[in-house]
Coordinates of C-alpha atoms in Angstrom, one line a residue:
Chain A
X1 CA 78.9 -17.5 60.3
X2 CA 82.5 -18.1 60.4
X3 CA 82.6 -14.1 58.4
X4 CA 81.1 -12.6 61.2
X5 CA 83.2 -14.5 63.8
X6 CA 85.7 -12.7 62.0
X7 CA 84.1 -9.7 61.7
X8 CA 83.6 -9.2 65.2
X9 CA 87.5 -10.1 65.8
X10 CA 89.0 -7.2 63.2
X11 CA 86.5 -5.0 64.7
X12 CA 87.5 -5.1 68.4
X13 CA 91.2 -5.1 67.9
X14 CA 90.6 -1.7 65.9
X15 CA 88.0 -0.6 68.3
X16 CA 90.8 -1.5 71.1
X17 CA 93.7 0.6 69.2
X18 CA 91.6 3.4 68.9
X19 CA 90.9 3.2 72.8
X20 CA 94.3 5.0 72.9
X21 CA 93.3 8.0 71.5
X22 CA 90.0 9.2 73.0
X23 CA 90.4 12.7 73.1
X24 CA 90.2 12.3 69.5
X25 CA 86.2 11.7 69.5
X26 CA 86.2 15.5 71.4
X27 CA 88.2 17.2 69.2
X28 CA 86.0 15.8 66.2
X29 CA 82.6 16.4 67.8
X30 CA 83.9 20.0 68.6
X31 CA 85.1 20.1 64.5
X32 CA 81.7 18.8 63.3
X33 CA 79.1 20.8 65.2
X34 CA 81.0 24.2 64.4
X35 CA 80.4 22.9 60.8
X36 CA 77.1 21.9 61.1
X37 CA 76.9 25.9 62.8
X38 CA 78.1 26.8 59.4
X39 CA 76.3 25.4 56.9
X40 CA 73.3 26.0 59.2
X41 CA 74.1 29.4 59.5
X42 CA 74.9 29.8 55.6
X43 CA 71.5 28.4 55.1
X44 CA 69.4 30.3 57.3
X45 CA 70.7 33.5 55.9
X46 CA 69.6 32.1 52.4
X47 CA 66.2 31.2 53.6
X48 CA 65.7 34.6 55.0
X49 CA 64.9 36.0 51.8
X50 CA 62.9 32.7 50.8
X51 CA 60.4 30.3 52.0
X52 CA 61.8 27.5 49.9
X53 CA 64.6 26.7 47.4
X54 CA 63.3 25.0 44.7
X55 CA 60.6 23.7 46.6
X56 CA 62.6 22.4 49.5
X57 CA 61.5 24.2 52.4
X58 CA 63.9 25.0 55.6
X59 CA 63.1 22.1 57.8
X60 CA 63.4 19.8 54.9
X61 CA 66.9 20.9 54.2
X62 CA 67.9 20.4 57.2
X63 CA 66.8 16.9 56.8
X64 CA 69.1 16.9 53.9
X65 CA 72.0 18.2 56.0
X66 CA 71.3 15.9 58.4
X67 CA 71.9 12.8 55.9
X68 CA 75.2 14.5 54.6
X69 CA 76.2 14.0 58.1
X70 CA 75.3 10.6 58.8
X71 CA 76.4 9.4 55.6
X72 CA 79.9 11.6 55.6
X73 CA 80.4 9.7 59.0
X74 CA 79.3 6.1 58.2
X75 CA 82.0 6.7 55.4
X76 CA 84.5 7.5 56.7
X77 CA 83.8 5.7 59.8
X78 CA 83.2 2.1 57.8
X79 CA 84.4 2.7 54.4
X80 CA 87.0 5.3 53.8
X81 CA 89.7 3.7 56.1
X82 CA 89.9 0.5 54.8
X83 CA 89.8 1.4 51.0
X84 CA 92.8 3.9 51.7
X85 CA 94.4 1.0 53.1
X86 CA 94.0 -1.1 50.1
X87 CA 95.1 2.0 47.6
X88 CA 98.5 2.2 50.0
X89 CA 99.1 -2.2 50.2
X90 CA 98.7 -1.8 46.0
X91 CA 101.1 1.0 45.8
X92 CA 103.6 -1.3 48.4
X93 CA 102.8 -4.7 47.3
X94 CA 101.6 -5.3 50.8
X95 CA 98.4 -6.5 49.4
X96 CA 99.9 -9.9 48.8
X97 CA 99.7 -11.1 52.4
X98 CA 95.9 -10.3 51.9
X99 CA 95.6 -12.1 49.0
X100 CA 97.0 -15.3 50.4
X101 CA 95.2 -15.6 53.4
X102 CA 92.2 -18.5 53.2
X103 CA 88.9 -15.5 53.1
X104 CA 87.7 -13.6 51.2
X105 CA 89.7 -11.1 49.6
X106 CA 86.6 -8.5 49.3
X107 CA 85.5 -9.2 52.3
X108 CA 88.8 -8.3 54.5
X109 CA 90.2 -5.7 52.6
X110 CA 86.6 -3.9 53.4
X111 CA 86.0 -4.8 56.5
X112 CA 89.8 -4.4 58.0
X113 CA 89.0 -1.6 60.9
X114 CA 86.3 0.8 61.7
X115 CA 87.4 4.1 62.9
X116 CA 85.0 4.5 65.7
X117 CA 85.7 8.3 66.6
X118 CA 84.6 9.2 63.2
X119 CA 81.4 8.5 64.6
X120 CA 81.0 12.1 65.9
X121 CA 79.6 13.2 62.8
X122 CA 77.2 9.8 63.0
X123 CA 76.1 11.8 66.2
X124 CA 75.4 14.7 65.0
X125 CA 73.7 13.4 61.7
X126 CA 71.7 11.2 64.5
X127 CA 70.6 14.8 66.1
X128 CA 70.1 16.5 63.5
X129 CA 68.1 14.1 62.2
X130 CA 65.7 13.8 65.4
X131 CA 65.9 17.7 65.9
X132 CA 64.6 18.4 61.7
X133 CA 61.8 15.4 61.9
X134 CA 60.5 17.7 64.9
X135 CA 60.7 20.5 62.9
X136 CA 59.0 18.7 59.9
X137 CA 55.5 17.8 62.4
X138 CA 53.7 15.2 61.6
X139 CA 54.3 14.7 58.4
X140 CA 56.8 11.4 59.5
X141 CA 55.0 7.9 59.7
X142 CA 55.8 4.8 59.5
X143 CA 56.2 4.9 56.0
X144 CA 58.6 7.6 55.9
X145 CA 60.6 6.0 58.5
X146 CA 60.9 2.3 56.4
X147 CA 61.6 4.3 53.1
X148 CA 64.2 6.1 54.5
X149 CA 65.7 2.7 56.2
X150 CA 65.4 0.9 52.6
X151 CA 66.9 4.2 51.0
X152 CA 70.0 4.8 53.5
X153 CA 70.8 0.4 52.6
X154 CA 70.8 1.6 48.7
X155 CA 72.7 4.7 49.1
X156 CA 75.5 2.9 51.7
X157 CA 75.2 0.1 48.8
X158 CA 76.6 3.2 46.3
X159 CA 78.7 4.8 48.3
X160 CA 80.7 1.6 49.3
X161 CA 80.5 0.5 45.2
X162 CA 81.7 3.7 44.6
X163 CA 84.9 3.3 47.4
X164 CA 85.2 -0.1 45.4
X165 CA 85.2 1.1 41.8
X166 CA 87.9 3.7 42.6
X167 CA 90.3 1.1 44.7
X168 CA 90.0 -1.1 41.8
X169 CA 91.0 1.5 39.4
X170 CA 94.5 1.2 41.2
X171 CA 95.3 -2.4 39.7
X172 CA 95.6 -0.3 36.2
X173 CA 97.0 3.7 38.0
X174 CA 99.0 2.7 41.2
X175 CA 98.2 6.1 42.2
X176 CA 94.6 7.4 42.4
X177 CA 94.5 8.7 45.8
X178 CA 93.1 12.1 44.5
X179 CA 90.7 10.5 42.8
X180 CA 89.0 10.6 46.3
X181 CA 88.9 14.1 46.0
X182 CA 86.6 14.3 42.8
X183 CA 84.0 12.3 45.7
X184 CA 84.3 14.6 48.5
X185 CA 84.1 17.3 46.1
X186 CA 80.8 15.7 45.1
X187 CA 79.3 15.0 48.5
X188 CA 80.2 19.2 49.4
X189 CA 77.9 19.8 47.0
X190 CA 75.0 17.3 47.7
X191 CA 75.1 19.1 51.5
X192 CA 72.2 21.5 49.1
X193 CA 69.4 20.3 46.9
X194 CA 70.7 19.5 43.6
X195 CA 68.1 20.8 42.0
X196 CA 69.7 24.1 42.5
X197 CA 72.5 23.5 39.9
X198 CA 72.4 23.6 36.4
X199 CA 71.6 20.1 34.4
X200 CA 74.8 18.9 33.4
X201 CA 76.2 18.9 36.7
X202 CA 72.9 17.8 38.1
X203 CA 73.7 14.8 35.6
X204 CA 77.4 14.2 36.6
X205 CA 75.8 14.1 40.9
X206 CA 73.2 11.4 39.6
X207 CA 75.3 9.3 37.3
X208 CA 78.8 10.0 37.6
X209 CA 79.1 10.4 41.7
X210 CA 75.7 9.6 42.4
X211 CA 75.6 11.6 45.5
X212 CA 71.9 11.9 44.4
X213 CA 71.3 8.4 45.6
X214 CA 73.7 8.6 48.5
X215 CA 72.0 11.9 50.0
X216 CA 69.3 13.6 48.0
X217 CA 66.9 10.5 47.3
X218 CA 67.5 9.0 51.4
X219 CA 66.2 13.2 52.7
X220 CA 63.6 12.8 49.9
X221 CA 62.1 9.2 51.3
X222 CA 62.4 10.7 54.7
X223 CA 61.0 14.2 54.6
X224 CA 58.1 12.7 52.4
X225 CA 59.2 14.1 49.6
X226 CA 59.8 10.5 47.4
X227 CA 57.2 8.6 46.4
X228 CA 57.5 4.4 45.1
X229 CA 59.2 5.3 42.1
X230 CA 62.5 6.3 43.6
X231 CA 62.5 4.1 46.3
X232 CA 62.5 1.2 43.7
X233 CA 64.8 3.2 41.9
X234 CA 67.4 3.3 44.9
X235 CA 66.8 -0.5 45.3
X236 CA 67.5 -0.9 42.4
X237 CA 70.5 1.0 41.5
X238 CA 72.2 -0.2 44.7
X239 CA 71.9 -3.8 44.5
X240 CA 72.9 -3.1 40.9
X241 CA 76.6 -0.9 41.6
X242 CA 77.1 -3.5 44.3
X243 CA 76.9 -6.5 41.6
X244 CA 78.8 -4.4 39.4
X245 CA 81.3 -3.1 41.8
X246 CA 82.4 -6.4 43.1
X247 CA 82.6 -7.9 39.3
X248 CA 84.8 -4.9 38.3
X249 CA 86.8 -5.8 41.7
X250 CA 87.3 -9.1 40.9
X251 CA 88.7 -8.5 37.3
X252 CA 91.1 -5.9 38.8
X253 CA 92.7 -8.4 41.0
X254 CA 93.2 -10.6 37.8
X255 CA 95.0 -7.7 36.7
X256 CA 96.8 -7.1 40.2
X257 CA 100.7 -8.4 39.8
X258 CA 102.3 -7.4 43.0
X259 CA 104.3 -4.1 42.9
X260 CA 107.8 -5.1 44.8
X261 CA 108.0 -9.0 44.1
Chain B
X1 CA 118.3 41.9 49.4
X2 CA 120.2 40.1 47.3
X3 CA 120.5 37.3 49.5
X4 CA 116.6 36.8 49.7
X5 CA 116.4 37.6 46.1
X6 CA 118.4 34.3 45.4
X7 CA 116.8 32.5 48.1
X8 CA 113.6 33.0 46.5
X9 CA 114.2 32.6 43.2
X10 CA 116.2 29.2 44.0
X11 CA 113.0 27.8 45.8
X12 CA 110.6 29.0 43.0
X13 CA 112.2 26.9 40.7
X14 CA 112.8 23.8 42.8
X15 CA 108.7 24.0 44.0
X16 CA 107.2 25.3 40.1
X17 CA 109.5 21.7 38.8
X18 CA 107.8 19.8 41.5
X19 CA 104.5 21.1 40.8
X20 CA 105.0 20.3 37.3
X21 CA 106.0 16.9 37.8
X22 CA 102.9 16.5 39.7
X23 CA 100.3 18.7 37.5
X24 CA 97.5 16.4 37.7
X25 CA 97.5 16.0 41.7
X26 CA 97.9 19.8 42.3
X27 CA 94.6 20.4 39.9
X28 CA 92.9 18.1 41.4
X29 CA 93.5 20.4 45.1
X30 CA 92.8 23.7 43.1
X31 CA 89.5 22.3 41.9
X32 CA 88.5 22.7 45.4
X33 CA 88.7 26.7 45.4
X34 CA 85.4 26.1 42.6
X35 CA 83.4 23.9 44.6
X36 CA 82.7 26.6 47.9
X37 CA 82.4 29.8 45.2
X38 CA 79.9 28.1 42.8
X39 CA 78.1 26.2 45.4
X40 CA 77.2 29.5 46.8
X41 CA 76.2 30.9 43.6
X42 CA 73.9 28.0 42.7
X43 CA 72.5 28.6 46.1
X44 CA 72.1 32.0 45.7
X45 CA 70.9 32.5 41.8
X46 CA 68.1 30.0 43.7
X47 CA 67.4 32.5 46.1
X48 CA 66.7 34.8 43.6
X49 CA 64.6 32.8 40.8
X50 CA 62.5 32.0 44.0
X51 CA 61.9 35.7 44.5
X52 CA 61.8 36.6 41.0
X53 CA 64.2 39.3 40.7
X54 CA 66.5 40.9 43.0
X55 CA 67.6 40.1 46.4
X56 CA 67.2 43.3 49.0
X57 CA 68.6 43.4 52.3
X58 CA 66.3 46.2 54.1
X59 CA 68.5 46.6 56.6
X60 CA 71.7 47.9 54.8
X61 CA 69.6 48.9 51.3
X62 CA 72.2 46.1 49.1
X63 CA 70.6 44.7 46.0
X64 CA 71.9 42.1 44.1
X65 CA 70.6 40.4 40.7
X66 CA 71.4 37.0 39.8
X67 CA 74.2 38.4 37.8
X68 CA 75.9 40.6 40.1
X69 CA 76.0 37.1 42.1
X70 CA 77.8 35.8 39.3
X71 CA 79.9 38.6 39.4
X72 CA 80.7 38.7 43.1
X73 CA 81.2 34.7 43.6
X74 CA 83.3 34.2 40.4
X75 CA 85.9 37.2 41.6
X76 CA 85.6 35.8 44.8
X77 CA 86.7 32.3 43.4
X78 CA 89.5 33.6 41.9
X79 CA 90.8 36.3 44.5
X80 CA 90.5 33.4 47.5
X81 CA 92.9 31.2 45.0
X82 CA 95.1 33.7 44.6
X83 CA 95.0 34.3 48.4
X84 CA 94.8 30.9 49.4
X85 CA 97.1 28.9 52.2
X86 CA 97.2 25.5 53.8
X87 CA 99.6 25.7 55.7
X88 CA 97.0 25.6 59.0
X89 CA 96.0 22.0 57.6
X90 CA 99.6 20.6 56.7
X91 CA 101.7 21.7 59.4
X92 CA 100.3 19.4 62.3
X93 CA 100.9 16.5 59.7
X94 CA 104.6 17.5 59.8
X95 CA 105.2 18.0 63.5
X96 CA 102.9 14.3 63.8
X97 CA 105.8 12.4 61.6
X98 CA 108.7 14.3 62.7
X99 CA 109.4 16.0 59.5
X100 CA 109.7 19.3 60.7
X101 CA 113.0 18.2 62.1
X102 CA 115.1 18.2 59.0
X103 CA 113.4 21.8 57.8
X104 CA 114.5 23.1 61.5
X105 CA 117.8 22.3 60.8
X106 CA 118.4 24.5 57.4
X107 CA 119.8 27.9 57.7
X108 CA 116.9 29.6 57.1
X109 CA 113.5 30.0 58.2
X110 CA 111.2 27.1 57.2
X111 CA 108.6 29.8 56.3
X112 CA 110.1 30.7 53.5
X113 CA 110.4 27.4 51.5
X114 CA 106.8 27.2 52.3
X115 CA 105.5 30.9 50.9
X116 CA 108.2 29.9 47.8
X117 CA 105.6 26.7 47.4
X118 CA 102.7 28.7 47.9
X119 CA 103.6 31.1 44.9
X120 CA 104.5 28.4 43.0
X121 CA 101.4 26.5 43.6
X122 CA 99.6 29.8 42.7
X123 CA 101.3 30.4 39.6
X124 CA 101.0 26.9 38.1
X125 CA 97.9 26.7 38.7
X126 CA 96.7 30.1 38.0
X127 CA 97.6 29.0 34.7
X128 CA 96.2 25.7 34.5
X129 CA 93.4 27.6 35.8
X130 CA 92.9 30.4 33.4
X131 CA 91.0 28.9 30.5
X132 CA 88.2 27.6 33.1
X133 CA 87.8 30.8 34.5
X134 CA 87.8 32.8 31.4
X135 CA 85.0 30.1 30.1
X136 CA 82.7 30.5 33.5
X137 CA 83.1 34.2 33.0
X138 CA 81.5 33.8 29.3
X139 CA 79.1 31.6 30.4
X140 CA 78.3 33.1 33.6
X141 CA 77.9 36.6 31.7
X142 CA 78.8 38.1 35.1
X143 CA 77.4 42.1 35.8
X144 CA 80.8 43.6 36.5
X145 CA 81.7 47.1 35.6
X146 CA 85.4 48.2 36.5
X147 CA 86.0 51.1 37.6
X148 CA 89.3 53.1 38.5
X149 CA 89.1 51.9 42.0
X150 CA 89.1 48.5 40.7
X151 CA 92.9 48.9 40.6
X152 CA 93.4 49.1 44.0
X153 CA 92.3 45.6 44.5
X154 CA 95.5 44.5 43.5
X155 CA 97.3 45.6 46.5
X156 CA 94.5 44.5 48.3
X157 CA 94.6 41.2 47.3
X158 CA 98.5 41.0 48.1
X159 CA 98.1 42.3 51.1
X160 CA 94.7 40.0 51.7
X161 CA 97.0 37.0 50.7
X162 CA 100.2 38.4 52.9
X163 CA 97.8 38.5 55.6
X164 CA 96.2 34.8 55.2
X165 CA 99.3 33.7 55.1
X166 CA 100.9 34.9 57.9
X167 CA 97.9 34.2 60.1
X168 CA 97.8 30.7 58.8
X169 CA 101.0 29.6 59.6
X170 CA 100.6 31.1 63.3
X171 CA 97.3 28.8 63.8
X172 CA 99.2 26.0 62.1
X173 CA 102.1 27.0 65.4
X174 CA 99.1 26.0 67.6
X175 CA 100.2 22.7 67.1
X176 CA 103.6 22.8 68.9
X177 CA 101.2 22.7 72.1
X178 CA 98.6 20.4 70.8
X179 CA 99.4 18.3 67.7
X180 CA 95.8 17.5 66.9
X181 CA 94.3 20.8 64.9
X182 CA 91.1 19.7 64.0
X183 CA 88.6 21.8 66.0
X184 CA 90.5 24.7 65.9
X185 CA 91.0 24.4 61.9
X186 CA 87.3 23.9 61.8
X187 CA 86.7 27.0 63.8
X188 CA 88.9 29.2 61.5
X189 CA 86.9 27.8 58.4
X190 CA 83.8 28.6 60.5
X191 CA 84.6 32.2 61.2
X192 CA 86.0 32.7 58.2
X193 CA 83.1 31.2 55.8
X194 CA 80.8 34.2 57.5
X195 CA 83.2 37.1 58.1
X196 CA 85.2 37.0 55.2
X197 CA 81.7 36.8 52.7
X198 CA 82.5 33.6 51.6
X199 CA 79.0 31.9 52.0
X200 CA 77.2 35.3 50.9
X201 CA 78.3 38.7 50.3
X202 CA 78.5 40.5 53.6
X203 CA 76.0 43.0 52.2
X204 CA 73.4 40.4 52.4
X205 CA 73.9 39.5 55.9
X206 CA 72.1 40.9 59.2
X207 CA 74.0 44.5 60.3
X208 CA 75.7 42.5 63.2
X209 CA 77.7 40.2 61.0
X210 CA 78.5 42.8 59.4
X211 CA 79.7 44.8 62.3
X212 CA 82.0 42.6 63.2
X213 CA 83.2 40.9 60.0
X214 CA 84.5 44.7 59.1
X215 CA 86.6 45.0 62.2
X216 CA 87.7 41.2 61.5
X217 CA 90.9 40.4 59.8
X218 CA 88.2 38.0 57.6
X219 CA 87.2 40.5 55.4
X220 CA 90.6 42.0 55.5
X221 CA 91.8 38.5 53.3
X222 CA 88.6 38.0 52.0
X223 CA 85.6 40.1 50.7
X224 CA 87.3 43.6 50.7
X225 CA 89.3 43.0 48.0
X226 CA 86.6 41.3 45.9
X227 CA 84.2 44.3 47.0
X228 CA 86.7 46.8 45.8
X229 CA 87.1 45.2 42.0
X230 CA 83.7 45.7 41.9
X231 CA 83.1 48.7 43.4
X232 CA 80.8 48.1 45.9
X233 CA 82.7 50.0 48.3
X234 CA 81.7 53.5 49.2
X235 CA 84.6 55.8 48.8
X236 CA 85.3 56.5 52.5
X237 CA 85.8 53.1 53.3
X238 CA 88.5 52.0 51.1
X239 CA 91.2 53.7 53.1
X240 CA 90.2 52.6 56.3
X241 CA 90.2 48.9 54.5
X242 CA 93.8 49.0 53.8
X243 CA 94.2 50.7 57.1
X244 CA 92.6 47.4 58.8
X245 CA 94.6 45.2 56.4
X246 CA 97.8 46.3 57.3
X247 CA 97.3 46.1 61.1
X248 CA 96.3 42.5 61.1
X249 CA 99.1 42.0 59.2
X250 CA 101.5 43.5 61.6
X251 CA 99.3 41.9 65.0
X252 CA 99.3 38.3 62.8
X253 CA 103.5 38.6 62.4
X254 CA 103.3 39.7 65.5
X255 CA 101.7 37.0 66.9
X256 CA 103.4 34.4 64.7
X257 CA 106.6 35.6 66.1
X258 CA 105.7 34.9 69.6
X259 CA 104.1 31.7 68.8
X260 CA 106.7 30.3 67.0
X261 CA 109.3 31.5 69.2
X262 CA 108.1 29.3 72.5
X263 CA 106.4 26.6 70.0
X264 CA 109.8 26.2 69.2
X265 CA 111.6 25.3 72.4
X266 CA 107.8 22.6 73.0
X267 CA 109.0 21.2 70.0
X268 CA 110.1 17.5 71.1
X269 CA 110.0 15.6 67.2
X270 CA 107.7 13.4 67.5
X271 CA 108.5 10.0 65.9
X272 CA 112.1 10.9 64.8

């Protein structure tokens, strides 16, 4: 209770700063629909020679792209900021004045701010997401729509654990701010069906970055596509990186010993 | 000559140390210039197991084979490193902080520091770079057959890459006026991942595309070299190519003169 008293406190003084700058939420919505025009675009040149790639058919890609979105957006609306944070208070020894204050050292350092005109590509994830279950008829139920709700939980569950693993890294590295790369680099290339690439680096999306979890699996559960097995499985594996995660976070701070004192 | 012979050379070394120092950060950037390439060839070789042979656009007659993908996207990977610029992306980030101030103050140009750190980044990575590529090429087993014409994608590319450049760092003016570049970074990308045959080769795409991307100074820093290494250029085009790439060039310094001239005098150094 007293957590999301606080919660609701960080999040409206970052909500108010960001007040300041609303043009910002223009400029990005302009930014993400003329990508979405892109990789739309790119993709309906590809599936004018085919009916489906690799047994994905159009509207169900875009179902895929459409989770790319809201997932790129809930990341770097929620998560991105405040672990960037945490990377630069290690590097400055800044994250002493976190660790002495009487909460949770997880919990703040995560939930600091929220970014909220990042949520333009929220928005058009949102759209697109409407816009492709149209496409897909009535092939969406009820079903559909709670296994994609229980399989959009596990992948956030992976992608924060993910954000988590890497901060934690920089207890040991100082500097592993391109590390972040390697993840974006990952999530490019989960915009397509990974069953398009070849096995090893189908391997490295599903166990390494598991952008499978994050994006594949969540377009699966909605477009029908998943059955129980993988729904378990993304249950599963996010409770699972979360526990992790948060152990390997709490062994790294053992590790932390300030950087300027 | 002399004088920017030195100038050169003095910057080359001070940015190939610094990129040195930094080796692993720099790799991780130039790993970027895979992901685009070879997620379009995964897309693509796709395509073409799901047809079960080779990919024919009716409308311009192009065929392609899943090799001659390999072939296109893996020249294209390196020709678009070798061509590459960021300047678009980092300049706004310098007027935002007020760094630009001290660079305005040097004798010279702050262009040329910049195209000294773009060679540099070019060069040490290149090398970095070289055993990967020469490995994706065996393993890719890429349907490439050279021909004498192949050798005029060299001046192609420098041209290409004079060209990117220059037309780069006139967007990247833009933000004299506006300081935020987002939308209108995202709409070069967006023109320039069609136009310049970077999501599929151009001979794949509908006759319109086409139409334009040829007149575009896209293909002019993008596809026309990689289509001239590999021949896929009918002979009566390739003069009118270099024709096209040297205009743009001269409309893009052009146009970055002008820009940069009253960008200048908007210039109020922010945060200093």
């Amino acid at each position: 209770m007293r957590y999301l008293k606080l919660l609701g406190v960080l999040y409206r003084t970052s909500i108010q700063t960001d007040m300041e700058y609303r043009v910002d939420f223009f400029t990005r919505l302009v930014a993400s629909l003329l990508g979405l025009l892109t990789t739309i675009g790119g993709l309906s040149i590809a599936y004018g020679y085919t009916s489906t790639l690799k047994d994905w058919t159009y509207p169900q890609v875009l179902v895929l792209v459409a989770v790319y979105y809201l997932m790129d957006g809930l990341t770097e609306m929620f998560i991105a900021p405040n672990m960037r944070n945490v990377m630069s208070q290690v590097r400055e020894g800044t994250l002493d004045f976190v660790l002495i204050k009487p909460v949770n050292a997880q919990f703040l350092t995560s939930f600091r701010t929220v970014v909220i005109w990042r949520a333009a590509n929220i928005v058009v994830g949102i759209l697109l997401t409407l816009y492709s279950v149209g496409r897909l008829g009535n092939h969406v139920g009820l079903v559909q729509a709670l296994s994609f709700a229980v399989t959009m939980a596990g992948g956030c569950a992976v992608v924060y654990s993910l954000w988590l693993v890497l901060v934690t890294l920089t207890f040991w590295f100082v500097r592993v701010d391109n590390i972040e790369q390697i993840v974006w680099q990952a999530f490019e290339a989960a915009r397509y069906p990974i069953e398009i690439y070849p096995a090893w680096l189908r391997g490295g999306l599903t166990y390494i970055v598991p952008v499978a979890f994050i994006i594949t699996i969540p377009a699966q559960a909605l477009s029908g596509r998943a059955h129980q097995l993988p729904l378990i499985v993304s249950v599963v594996i996010g409770g699972f990186s979360l526990a992790a995660a948060t152990l390997f976070w709490r062994v790294g701070l053992k590790n932390y010993t300030g950087a300027s004192a | 000559m002399q004088y920017w012979f030195n100038l050169y050379r003095a910057n080359l070394k001070v940015s190939i140390a610094s990129m040195l120092q930094y080796r692993f950060t720099i790799l991780i950037w130039a790993v970027w210039g895979f992901v685009g390439p070879l997620i379009s060839l995964a897309v693509w070789t796709a395509v073409s197991a799901a047809r079960g042979g080779a990919i024919v656009n009716k409308a311009s007659g192009a065929s392609f084979g899943a090799r001659d993908f390999s072939a296109y996207f893996l020249v294209y990977m390196i020709f678009s490193h070798l061509m590459m610029s960021w300047d678009a992306f980092e300049f706004a980030f310098r007027i935002q902080n007020g760094q630009l101030s001290p660079a305005l103050l040097k004798p010279v140009h702050p262009i040329h520091r910049d195209a000294s750190s773009n060679i540099a980044f070019k060069l040490t990575t290149s090398a970095m770079l070289l055993p990967v590529w020469i490995l994706l090429f065996v393993l890719l087993k890429p349907n490439i057959h050279l021909t004498f014409e192949s050798i005029l994608a060299i001046p192609a590319l420098l041209l290409g890459g004079a060209l990117r450049y220059v037309l780069q760092y006139s967007l990247a003016s833009i933000a004299f006026w506006t300081t935020r570049v987002e939308a209108i970074n995202q709409l070069y990308f967006s023109l320039d991942s069609f136009l310049a045959g970077r999501i599929a080769p151009l001979a794949l795409m509908p006759l319109w595309v086409v139409g334009i991307a040829t007149y575009s100074p896209f293909r002019a820093m993008g596809s026309f070299p990689v289509e001239l290494a590999l021949g896929h250029l009918p002979a009566d085009q390739i003069l009118p190519g270099f024709a096209l790439q040297i205009v743009w060039l001269v409309v893009a310094a052009g146009l970055f003169k002008a820009l940069w001239r009253s960008g200048i005098r908007q210039y109020s150094s922010v945060g200093a």
